[in-house]
CSV table of C-alpha atoms in Angstrom, one decimal:
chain,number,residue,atom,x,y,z
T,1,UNK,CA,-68.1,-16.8,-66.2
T,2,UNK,CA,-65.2,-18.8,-67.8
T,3,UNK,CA,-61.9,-18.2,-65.4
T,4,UNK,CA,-58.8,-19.0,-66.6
T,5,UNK,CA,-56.2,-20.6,-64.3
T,6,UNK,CA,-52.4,-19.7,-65.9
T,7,UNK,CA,-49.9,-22.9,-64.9
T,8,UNK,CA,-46.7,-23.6,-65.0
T,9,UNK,CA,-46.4,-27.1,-66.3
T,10,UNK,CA,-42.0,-27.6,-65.9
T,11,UNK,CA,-40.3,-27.3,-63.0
T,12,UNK,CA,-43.4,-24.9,-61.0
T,13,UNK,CA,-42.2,-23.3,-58.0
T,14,UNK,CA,-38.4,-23.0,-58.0
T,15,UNK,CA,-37.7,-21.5,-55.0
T,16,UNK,CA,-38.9,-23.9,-53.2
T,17,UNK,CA,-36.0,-26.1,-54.6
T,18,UNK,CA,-34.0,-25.8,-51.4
T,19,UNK,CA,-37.3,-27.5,-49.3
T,20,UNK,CA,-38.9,-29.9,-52.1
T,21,UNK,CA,-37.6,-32.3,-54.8
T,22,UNK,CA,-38.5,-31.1,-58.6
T,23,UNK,CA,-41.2,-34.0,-58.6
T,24,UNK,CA,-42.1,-33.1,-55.2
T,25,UNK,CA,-42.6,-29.5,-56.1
T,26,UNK,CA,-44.6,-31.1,-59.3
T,27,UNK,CA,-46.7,-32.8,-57.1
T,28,UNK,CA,-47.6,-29.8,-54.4
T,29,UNK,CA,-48.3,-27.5,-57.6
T,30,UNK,CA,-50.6,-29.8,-58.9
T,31,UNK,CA,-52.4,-30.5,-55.8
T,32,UNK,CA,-52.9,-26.7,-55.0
T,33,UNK,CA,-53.9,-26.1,-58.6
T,34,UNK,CA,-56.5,-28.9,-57.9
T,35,UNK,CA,-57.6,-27.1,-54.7
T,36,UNK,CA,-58.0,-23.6,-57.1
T,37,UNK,CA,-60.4,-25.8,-59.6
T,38,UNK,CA,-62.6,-26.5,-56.7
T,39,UNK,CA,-63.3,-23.4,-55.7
T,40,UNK,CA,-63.9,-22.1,-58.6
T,41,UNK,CA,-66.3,-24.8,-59.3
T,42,UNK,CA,-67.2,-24.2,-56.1
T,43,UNK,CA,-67.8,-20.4,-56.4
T,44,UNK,CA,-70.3,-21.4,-59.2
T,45,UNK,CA,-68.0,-20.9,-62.2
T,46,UNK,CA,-65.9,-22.7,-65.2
T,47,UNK,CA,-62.3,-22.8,-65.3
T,48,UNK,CA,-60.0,-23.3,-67.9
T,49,UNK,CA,-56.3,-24.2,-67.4
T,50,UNK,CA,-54.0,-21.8,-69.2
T,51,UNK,CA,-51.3,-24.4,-69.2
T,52,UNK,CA,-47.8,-23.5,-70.5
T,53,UNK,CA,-47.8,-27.7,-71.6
T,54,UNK,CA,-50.4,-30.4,-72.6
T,55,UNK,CA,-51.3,-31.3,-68.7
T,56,UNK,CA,-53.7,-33.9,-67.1
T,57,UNK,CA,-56.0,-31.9,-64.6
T,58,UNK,CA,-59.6,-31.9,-64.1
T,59,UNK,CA,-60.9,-29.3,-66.2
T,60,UNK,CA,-60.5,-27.9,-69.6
T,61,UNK,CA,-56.6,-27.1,-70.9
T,62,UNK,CA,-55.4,-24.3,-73.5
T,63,UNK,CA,-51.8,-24.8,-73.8
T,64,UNK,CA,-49.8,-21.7,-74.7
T,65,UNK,CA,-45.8,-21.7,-74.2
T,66,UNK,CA,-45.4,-18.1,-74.1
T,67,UNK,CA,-44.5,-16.0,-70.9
T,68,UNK,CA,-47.6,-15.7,-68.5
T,69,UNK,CA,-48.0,-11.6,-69.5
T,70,UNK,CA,-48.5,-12.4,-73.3
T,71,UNK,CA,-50.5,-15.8,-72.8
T,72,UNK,CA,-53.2,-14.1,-70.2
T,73,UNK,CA,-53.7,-11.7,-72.7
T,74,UNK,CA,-54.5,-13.8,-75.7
T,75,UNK,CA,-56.9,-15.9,-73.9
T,76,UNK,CA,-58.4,-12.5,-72.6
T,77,UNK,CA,-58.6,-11.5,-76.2
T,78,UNK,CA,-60.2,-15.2,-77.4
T,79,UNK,CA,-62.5,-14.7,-75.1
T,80,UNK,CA,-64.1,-11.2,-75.6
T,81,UNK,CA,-64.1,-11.9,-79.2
T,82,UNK,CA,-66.4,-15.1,-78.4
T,83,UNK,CA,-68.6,-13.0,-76.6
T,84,UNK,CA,-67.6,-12.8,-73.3
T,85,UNK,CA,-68.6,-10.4,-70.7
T,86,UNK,CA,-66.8,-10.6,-67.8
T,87,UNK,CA,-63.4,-13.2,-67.8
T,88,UNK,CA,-61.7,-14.4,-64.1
T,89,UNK,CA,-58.0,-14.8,-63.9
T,90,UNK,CA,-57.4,-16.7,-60.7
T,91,UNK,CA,-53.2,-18.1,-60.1
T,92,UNK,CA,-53.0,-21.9,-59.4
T,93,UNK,CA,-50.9,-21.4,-56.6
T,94,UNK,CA,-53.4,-19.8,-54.5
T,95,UNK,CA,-53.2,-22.9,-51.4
T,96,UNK,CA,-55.6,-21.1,-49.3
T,97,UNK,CA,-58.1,-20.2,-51.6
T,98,UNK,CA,-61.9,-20.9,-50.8
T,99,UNK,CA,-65.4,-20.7,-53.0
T,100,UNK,CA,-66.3,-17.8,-50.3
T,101,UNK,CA,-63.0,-16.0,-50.9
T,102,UNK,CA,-63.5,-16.5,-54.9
T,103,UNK,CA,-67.1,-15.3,-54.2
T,104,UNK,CA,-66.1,-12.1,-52.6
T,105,UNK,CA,-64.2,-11.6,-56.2
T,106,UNK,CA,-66.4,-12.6,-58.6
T,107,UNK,CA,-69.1,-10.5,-57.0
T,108,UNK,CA,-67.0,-7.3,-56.9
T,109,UNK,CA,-68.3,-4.6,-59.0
T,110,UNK,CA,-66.1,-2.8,-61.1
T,111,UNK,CA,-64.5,-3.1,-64.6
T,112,UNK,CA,-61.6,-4.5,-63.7
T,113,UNK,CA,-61.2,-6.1,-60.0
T,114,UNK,CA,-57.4,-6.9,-58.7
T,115,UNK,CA,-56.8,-9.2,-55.4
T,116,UNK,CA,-53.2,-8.3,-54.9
T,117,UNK,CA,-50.8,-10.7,-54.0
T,118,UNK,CA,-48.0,-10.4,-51.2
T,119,UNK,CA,-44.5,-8.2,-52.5
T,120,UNK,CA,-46.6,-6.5,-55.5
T,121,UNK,CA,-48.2,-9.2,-57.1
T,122,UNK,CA,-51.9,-9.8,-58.7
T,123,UNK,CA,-53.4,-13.0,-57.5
T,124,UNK,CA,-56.5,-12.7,-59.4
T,125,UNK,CA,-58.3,-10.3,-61.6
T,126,UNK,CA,-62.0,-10.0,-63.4
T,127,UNK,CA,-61.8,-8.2,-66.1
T,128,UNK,CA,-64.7,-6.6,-67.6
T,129,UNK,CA,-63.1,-4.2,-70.5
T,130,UNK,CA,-62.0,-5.5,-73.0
T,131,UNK,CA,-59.3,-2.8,-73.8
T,132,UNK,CA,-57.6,-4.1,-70.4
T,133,UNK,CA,-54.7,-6.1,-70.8
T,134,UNK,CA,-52.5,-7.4,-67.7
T,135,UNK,CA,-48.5,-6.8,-67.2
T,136,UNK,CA,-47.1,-9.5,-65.3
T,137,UNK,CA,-44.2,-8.3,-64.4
T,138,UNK,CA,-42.7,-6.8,-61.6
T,139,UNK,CA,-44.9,-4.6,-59.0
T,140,UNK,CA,-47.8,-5.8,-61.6
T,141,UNK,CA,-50.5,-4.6,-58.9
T,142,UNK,CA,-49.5,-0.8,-59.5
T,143,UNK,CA,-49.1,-1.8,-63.2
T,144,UNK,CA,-52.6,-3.4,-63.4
T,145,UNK,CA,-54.3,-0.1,-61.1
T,146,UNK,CA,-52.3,2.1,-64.1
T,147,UNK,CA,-53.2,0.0,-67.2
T,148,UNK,CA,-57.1,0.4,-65.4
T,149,UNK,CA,-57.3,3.5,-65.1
T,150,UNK,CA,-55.5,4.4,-68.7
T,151,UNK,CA,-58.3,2.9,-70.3
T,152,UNK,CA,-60.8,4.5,-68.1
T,153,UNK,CA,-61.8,1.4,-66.3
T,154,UNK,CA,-63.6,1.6,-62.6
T,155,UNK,CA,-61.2,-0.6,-60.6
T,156,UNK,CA,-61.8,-2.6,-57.3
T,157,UNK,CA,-59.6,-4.2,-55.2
T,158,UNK,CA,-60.4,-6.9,-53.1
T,159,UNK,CA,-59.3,-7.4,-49.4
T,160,UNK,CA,-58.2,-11.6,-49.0
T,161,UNK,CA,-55.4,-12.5,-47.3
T,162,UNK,CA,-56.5,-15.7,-48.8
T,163,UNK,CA,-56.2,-14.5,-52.4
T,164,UNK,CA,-53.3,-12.2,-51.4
T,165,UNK,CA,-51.1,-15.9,-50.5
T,166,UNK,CA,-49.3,-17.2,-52.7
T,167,UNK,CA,-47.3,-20.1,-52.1
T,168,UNK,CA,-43.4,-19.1,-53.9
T,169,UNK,CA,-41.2,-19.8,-50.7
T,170,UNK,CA,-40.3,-21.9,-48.0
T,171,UNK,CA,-41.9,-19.3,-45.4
T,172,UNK,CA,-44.8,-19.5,-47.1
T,173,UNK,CA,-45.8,-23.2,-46.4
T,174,UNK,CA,-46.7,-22.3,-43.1
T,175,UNK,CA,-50.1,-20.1,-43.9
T,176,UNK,CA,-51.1,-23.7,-45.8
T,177,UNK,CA,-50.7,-26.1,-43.0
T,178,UNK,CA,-52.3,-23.7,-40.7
T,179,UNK,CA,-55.1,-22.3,-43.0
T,180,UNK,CA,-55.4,-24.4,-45.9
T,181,UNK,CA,-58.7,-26.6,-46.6
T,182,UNK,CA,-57.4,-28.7,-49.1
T,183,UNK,CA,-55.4,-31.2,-51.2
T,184,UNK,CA,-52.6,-28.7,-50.9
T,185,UNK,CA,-52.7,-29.1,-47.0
T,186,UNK,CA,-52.7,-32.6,-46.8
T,187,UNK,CA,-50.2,-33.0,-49.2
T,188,UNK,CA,-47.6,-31.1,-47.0
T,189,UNK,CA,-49.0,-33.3,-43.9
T,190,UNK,CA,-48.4,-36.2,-45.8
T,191,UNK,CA,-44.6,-35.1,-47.0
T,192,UNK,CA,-44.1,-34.4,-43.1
T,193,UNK,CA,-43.9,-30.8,-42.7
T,194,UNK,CA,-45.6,-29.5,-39.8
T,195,UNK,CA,-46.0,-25.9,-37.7
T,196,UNK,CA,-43.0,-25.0,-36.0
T,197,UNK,CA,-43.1,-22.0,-33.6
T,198,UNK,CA,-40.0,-20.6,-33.0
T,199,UNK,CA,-40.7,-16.9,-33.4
T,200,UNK,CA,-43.1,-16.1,-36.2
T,201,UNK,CA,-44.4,-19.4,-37.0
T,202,UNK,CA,-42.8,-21.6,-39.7
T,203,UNK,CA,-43.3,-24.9,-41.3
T,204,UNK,CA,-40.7,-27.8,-40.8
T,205,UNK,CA,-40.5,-31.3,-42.0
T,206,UNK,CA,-39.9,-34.1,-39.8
T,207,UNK,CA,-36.4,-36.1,-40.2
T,208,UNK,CA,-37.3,-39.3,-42.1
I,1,UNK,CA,-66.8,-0.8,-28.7
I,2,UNK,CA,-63.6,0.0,-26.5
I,3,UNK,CA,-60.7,-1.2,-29.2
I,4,UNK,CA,-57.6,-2.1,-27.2
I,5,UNK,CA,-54.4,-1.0,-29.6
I,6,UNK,CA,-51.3,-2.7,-27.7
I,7,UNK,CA,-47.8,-0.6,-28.1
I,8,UNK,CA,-44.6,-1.8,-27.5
I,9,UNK,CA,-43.1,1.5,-26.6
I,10,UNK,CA,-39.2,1.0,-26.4
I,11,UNK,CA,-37.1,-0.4,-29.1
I,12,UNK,CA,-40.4,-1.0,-31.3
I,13,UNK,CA,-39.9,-3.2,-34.5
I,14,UNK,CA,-35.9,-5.0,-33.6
I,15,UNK,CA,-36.3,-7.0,-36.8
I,16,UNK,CA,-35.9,-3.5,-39.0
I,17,UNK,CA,-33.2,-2.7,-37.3
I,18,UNK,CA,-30.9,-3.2,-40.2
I,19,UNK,CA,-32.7,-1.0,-42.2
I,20,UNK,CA,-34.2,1.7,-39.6
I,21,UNK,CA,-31.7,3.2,-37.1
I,22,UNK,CA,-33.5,3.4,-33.4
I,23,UNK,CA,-35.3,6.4,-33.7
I,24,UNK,CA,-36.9,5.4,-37.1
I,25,UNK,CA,-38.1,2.4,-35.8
I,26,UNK,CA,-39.8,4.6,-33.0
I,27,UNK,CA,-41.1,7.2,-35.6
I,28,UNK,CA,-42.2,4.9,-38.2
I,29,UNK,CA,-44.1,2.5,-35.4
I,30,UNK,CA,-45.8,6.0,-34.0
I,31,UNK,CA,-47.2,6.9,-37.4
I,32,UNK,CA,-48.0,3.7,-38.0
I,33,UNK,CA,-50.1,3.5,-34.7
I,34,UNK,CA,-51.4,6.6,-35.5
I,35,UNK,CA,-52.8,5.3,-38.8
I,36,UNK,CA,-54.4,2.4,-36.6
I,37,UNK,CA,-55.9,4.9,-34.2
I,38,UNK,CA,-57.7,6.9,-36.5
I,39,UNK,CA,-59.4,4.0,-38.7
I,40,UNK,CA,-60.5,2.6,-35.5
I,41,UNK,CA,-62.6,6.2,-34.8
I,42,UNK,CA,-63.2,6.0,-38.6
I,43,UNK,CA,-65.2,2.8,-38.0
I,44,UNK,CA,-66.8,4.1,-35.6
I,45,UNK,CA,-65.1,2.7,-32.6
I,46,UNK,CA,-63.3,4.3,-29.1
I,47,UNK,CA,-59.3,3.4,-29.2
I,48,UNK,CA,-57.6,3.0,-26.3
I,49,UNK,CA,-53.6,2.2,-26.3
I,50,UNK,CA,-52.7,-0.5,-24.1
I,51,UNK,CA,-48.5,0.8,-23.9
I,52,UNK,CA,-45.6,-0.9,-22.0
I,53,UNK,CA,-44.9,2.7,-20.9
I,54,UNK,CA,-46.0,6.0,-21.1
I,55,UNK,CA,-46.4,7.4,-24.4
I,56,UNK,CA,-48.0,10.5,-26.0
I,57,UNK,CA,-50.7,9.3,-28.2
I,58,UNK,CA,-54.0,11.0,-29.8
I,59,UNK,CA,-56.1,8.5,-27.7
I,60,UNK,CA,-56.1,7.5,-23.6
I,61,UNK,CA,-53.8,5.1,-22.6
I,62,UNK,CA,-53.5,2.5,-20.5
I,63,UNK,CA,-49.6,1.1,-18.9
I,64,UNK,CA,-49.0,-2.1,-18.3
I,65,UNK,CA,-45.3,-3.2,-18.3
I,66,UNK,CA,-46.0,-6.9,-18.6
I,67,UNK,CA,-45.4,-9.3,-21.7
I,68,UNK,CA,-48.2,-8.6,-24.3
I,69,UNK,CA,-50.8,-11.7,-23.3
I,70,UNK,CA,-50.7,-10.9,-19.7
I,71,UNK,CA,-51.7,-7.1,-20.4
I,72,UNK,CA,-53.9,-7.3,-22.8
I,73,UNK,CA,-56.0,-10.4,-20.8
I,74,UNK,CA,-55.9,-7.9,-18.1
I,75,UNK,CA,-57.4,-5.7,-20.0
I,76,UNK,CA,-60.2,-7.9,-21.0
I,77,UNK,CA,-60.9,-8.4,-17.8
I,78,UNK,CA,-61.2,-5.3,-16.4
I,79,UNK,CA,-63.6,-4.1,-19.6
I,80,UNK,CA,-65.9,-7.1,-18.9
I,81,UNK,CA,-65.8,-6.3,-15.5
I,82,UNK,CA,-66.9,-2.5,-15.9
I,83,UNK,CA,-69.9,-4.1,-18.3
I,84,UNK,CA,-68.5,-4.3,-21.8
I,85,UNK,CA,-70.0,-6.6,-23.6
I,86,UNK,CA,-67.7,-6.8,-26.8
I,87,UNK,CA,-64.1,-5.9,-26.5
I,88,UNK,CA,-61.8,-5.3,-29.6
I,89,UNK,CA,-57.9,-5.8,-30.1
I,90,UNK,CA,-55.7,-4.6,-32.9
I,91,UNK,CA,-52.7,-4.6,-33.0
I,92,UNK,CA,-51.0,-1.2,-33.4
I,93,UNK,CA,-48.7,-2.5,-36.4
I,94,UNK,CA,-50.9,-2.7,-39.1
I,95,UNK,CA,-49.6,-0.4,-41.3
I,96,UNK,CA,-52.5,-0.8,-44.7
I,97,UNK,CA,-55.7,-0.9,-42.3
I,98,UNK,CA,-58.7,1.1,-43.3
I,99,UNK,CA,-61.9,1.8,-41.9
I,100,UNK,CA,-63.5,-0.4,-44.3
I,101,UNK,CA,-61.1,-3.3,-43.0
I,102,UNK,CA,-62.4,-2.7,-39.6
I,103,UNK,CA,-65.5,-2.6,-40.4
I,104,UNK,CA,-65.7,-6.5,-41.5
I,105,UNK,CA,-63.9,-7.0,-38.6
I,106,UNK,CA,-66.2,-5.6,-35.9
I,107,UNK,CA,-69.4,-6.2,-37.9
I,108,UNK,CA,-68.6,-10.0,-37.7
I,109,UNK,CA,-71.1,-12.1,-35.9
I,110,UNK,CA,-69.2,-15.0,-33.6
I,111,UNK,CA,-68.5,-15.1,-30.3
I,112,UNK,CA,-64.7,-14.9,-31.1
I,113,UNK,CA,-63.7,-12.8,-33.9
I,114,UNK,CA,-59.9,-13.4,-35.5
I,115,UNK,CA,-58.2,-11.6,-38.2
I,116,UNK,CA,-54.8,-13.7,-38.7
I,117,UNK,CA,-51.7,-12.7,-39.3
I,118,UNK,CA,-49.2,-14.1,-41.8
I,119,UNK,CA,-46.9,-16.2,-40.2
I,120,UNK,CA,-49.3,-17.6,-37.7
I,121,UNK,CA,-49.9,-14.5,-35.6
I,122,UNK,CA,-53.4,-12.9,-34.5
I,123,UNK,CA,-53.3,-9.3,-35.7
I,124,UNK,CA,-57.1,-8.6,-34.2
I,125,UNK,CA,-59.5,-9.9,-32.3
I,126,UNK,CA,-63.0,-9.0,-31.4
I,127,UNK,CA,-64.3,-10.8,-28.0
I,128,UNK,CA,-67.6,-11.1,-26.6
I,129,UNK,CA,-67.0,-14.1,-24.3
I,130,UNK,CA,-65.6,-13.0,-21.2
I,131,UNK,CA,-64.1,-16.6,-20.6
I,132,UNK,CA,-61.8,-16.0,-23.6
I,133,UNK,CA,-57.9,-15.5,-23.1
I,134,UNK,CA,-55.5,-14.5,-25.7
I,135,UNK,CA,-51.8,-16.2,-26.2
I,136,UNK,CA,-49.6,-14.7,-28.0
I,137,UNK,CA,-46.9,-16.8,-28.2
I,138,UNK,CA,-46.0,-19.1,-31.0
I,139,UNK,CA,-48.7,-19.9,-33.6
I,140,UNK,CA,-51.3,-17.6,-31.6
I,141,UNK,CA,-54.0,-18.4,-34.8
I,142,UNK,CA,-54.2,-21.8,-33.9
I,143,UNK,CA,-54.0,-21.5,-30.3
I,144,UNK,CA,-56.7,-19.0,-29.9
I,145,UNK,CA,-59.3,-21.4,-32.4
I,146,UNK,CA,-58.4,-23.6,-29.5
I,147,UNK,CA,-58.9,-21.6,-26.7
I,148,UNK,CA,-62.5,-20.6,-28.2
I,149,UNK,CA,-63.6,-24.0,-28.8
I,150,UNK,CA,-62.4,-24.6,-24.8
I,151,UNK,CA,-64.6,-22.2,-24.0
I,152,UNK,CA,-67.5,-22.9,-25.9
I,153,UNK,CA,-67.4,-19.9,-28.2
I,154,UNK,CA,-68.5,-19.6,-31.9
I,155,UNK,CA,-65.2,-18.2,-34.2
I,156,UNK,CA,-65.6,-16.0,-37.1
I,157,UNK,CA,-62.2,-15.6,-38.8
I,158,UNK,CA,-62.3,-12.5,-41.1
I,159,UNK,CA,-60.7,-12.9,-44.2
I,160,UNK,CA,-58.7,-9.6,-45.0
I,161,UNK,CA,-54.7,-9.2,-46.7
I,162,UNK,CA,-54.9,-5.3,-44.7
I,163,UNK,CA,-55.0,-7.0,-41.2
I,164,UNK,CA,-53.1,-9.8,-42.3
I,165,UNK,CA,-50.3,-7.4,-42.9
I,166,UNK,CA,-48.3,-6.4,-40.0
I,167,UNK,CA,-45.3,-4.6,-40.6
I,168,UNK,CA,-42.2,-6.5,-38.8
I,169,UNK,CA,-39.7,-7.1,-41.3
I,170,UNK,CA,-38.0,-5.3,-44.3
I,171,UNK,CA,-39.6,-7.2,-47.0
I,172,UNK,CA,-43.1,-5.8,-45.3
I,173,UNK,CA,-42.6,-2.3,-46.2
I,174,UNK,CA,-43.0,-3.0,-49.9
I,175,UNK,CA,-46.5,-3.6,-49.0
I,176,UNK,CA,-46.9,-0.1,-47.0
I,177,UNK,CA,-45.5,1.7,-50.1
I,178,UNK,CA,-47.6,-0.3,-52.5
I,179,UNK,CA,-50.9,-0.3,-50.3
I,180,UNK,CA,-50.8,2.0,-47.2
I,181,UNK,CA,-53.3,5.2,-47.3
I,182,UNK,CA,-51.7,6.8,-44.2
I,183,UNK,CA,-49.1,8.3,-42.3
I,184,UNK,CA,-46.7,5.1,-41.9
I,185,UNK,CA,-47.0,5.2,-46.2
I,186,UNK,CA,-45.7,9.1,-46.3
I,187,UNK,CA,-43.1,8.6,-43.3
I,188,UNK,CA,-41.5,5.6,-45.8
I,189,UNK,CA,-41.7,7.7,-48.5
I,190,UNK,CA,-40.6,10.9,-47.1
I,191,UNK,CA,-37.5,8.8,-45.6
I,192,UNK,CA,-36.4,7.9,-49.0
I,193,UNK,CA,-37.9,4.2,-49.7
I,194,UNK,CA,-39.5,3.3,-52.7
I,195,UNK,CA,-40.4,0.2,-54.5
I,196,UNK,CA,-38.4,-2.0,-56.4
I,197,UNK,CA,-39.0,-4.6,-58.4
I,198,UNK,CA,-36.6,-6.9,-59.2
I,199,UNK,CA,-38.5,-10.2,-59.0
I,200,UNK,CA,-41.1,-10.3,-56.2
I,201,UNK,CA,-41.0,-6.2,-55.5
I,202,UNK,CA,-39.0,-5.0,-52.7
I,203,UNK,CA,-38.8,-1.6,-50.6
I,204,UNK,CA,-35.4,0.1,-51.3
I,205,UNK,CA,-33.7,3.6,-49.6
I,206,UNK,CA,-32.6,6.1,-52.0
I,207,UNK,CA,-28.8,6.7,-51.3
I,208,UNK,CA,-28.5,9.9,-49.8
């Protein structure tokens, strides 16, 4: 199954501007993205970066500069019109994510699967129906259960906290350095951060 | 399997105190227990409420007035002494947890079983080494992969956003609205909160 793997290219992960520098945020995103290739790959499938910029990573690029709503779509629409039967969607900011997580996923039955992400989001999606079309925006996991069921498809959501993190905020570093398996993780080792405990846990990075 | 479900019984959930008065907080964290209770029977499983006071509960409870860790180890070691050979913990705070969620949780082969929490916590455990002590405090994931590798135990961490989810702070009641199936989703909703979504989506209250 081809899966495609929607990134940012400029300035990824702005609210993180407060913790990282713009080429340090660059850097993070492209070593979690790196991570996500790998398990797919690893999970026994192809991806294909839906970049929103020409970009240099390890797979195969389609560059498309429109919002992520409209560019998911069109490369869901490419594909079923090649002949396509089932197409992944998997976010490259998914720093936890592992082959057996992705498996989990990509064996769901159902026409369309959903992982939801944290505060309403979709992580990933398999879409089997090719009337489906995804709505990025706001609480997109009700949107995505709606847009399912309007077009009669079976829907199945899958239970990951590993597919459900994604890494937007400065609180969220923490679930990387403590369950990350990856690039992603020894990136933020290298840059210094490490777990602080102070309550609910958080990650901090040592004075230089 | 004897499921310990620890209660904090007075002044539950401090950190929604801006957005819960006293009583709500008390309310909300009974129905969400509640939820917790029944998906424990619902998988097939005997509760029993490990409270820092007396509390009426649909399951037996046990008091212990001491800081979480030092109860609920307690607790373990009375069960393994009276011949249990697996003992389960969840904590009474998570607010999207099904059946099915429980199930992957006590069907989990490993000595040790964790189900962490976001921010570094332990939201359940399943323990069939009676050597095994919890801690609580700080990053509680990491230390307990520590403590089970002290003891010689396998660990089995189960991969699942519902236990991941505990319900602590105001942004976490988004995810009740958006994903709950029980009594703490109707108690947000029949107290006036829905979602919003103004960027990542957020639980608001209806003006009244």
């Amino acid at each position: 199954m081809d899966v495609l793997v929607p990134l940012a290219v400029d300035e990824p992960k702005t609210r993180l501007a407060g913790t990282l520098t713009s080429a340090e945020r660059t850097a993070f995103a492209r070593a979690t993205c790196a991570d996500v290739l790998d398990s797919i790959r690893g999970s026994g499938h192809a991806p294909e970066v839906l970049a929103t910029a020409a970009v240099d990573v390890d797979a195969p690029v389609r560059v498309d500069d429109r919002p992520l709503t409209e560019a998911v779509n069109a490369a869901l629409d490419d594909a079923f019109e090649a002949g396509a039967e089932r197409v992944g969607i998997v976010m490259a900011d998914l720093a936890l994510v592992t082959p057996t997580a992705l498996g989990r996923l990509f064996g769901a039955d159902g026409d369309v699967v959903l992982a939801p992400g944290r505060g309403g989001g979709t992580n990933a999606v398999v879409v089997s129906e090719p009337e489906f079309r995804t709505d990025y925006h706001g609480a997109s996991i009700r949107d995505h259960r709606e847009a399912a069921r309007a077009v009669g498809a079976d829907v199945t959501e899958v239970d990951s906290f590993r597919l459900a993190t994604d890494v937007d905020e400065p609180d969220d570093l923490v679930e990387v350095l403590l369950h990350g398996e990856g690039r992603a993780r020894e990136w933020l080792v290298d840059a210094g951060f490490e777990v602080a405990t102070d309550g609910r846990a958080t990650a901090t990075r040592a004075q230089e």
